[in-house]
């Protein structure tokens, strides 16, 4: 309105044109808020347009004949005039702004800077539009010809701001960025700051970056140089100082909290007012200063946290250390140690186990192991998010203490034995160990430990022995539970591992049918049978049972039944050989010589001795031995049991009389107690069987490998054997070498000529 | 005759059974060596003993004055190691009963004491070890026999270069462990 000059004519010269344009540009740049009328804006645009186009036309018309080249030159000249005037305007304008900053400091400076930046960029935007034509033609052509210091008008404005305001202000002790950094530090110290202001100033740094080759591309060089670099340095210094002084006065636990908070804060800081590109550099610097620098301290206090079950602190430590490379390795190692120690001490606490091995209760042992396992695997899930490395440490520690602890001493077989015994107790009828519904759960827990057993074959052998006892004596808790346990073992170790066990069940059910059908036949032929007879026919190769090692004369009382069954079976399966395992049989005898009828439950040998008294009331030791062929040592033990139960009376040396006054509170009298020596030899037998088995397993494995590979170096052969067998047990290298010796001798393999350590398969 | 001489004789005669020489074997060998009396035979056998087992220097041969035909001797001298190996392996087959794959440890220890011990001092200790553990090592199979020579030939007397994860027979592993335990 006031002093609005009239629009120059299309043909007006530069001076008139620029005077008009400058007045408009200045208005836009300094007091845009007062408004620019639409007509004013259009006339400014038109003048700029007219100037460029009209001069271009006048030149081309006067220079006909020179052609395209001069055509372009003309446009260049005219555009460059306007362009240079614009530059001059910006320089003067900015000098003015800069002078204002000289008295300003810190936040005031930032406020002024931000406010002027807003005004300036808005104005530059409008100015840019006024000179659209200049941009599109003259500037574009200049840049196309390689003059990279010619910019579109808006960019030009930014370049001028950078050169004439930003850089000069920054040169005074980085006055600008310094003020920003000090604000950030204030915030870190807990003060409230104007984050919007920081954001604005920081954003201006980003805008000032200029990619010389492509003005549209974002470029962070100004931001990086003037802000990011100093910011990261300041951050490092701040947190170095803070973490050190914090740790001097606080516990590691508190520090973990602090570090976690600080890292979160810095993440937020990026979101609030920094360029996202800074995130990586900032966070990794913070991780370095806050975590890496104090990692050894954290590692050292890790065990303490474990000892006192500080779950939250452990979680925090895990989360922090997982952020730096190799931060967790020492934790994993220490965790392994911790678990191992816990396992070992849990077993030691069972008390005096190593001295009185017999007294160690399998349940107490298993419970102690399981408790350590459960507690620590919970820690892994809860505090270490089930991370694979910790799971591996856990497994390694468990493998260690499950196989070797105070209870096992130097024996590799004690632990599998105890665990197998525990499984046996669980699977027995009337066991009080597992509550009715939780037998399955208890078996699953056994499997947790089974997984860690190195010598799975020892477990297998004990388990087989125990299972055979349960089946023969009919004391198994239930077929379902037995089947469930076998399927678990099968799942863990494969078909081969449980093959025998399954065959044992098949034999049991076949035997039941056989007994029934034999009974049926006997009822047809011998109606007057005064004897109940049931039989189990068990495959020699599947049952860990040995026939008696001595002679045995069958008493006449059972001979007919024996013969009948023998015949019946041969008829059914001719060619099969029956071996009678008298040492596993049991009998029930009804007494007729007493007022009260008792049922005496006995072993076969006890029965054979007692029925001798059908003929005579007094017998000598020698007579009994002669009648039964039972070895003297066993016979004296049998007689001792009878004497103790007062069935027989041994008032004279080696003379045993039937006690006519025998009395018992119970009608059924169980005389069939295992003899001590048997229990001991049982374990020894099992271990011997395991050893023999292993020899063959190793040899078979060597042959199998050599057959597949044809030739192989000693060392890799040994390694391969170990890796193939370790599923079942941990083979010892000397045993493998012995197997190789044997196979060399048997010509299964030979040494390759001239290569001492290479073997070849002999087809 | 003492030491390795009977074995060398058996080897030269290519006899099939320990301590027995057939007339045929005898005639064949003596005519080849051009020997008709006992003294030159003793010379011939000691020559081989000196050359192969006792590591003594070569006897100068003069076809005109030689007590017997030294052609075979000179042949062996061209590759002493190979000749020795042939003698060594011959001994195993000589001592081995026909149906067996092994020779018993007592016999093999006796053989080693005359053919290996004089040449390789370490063997004396191996024999000591074997006799201390005679209940453990009952027989020598061909592999052990072969590897025993290999062991003497390749491993240094102080056993420093013995590789326990090399493919040595277990007897040798055990021996090395035994010796190392004895030293410390």
Tab-separated table of N, CA and C in Angstrom, chain A residues 42 81 257 371 378 405 450 488 501 640:
chain	number	residue	atom	x	y	z
A	42	UNK	N	1.787	-11.456	-8.057
A	42	UNK	CA	1.752	-11.768	-9.491
A	42	UNK	C	2.617	-10.800	-10.274
A	81	UNK	N	22.701	-11.612	-14.062
A	81	UNK	CA	22.515	-10.302	-13.441
A	81	UNK	C	21.565	-10.386	-12.268
A	257	UNK	N	20.732	-50.265	36.980
A	257	UNK	CA	19.490	-49.510	36.801
A	257	UNK	C	19.786	-48.195	36.101
A	371	UNK	N	16.559	-80.490	41.641
A	371	UNK	CA	16.293	-79.181	42.222
A	371	UNK	C	17.259	-78.144	41.651
A	378	UNK	N	15.189	-72.221	35.387
A	378	UNK	CA	14.267	-71.088	35.537
A	378	UNK	C	15.021	-69.770	35.393
A	405	UNK	N	30.172	-86.509	40.851
A	405	UNK	CA	29.922	-85.727	42.056
A	405	UNK	C	30.348	-86.536	43.270
A	450	UNK	N	18.231	-88.068	32.594
A	450	UNK	CA	18.689	-89.074	31.621
A	450	UNK	C	19.426	-88.400	30.468
A	488	UNK	N	9.485	-92.777	26.092
A	488	UNK	CA	10.361	-91.619	26.338
A	488	UNK	C	11.814	-91.973	26.019
A	501	UNK	N	13.728	-103.883	25.649
A	501	UNK	CA	12.680	-103.616	26.637
A	501	UNK	C	11.320	-103.968	26.064
A	640	UNK	N	19.228	-121.109	57.353
A	640	UNK	CA	19.281	-120.039	58.352
A	640	UNK	C	17.982	-119.238	58.334
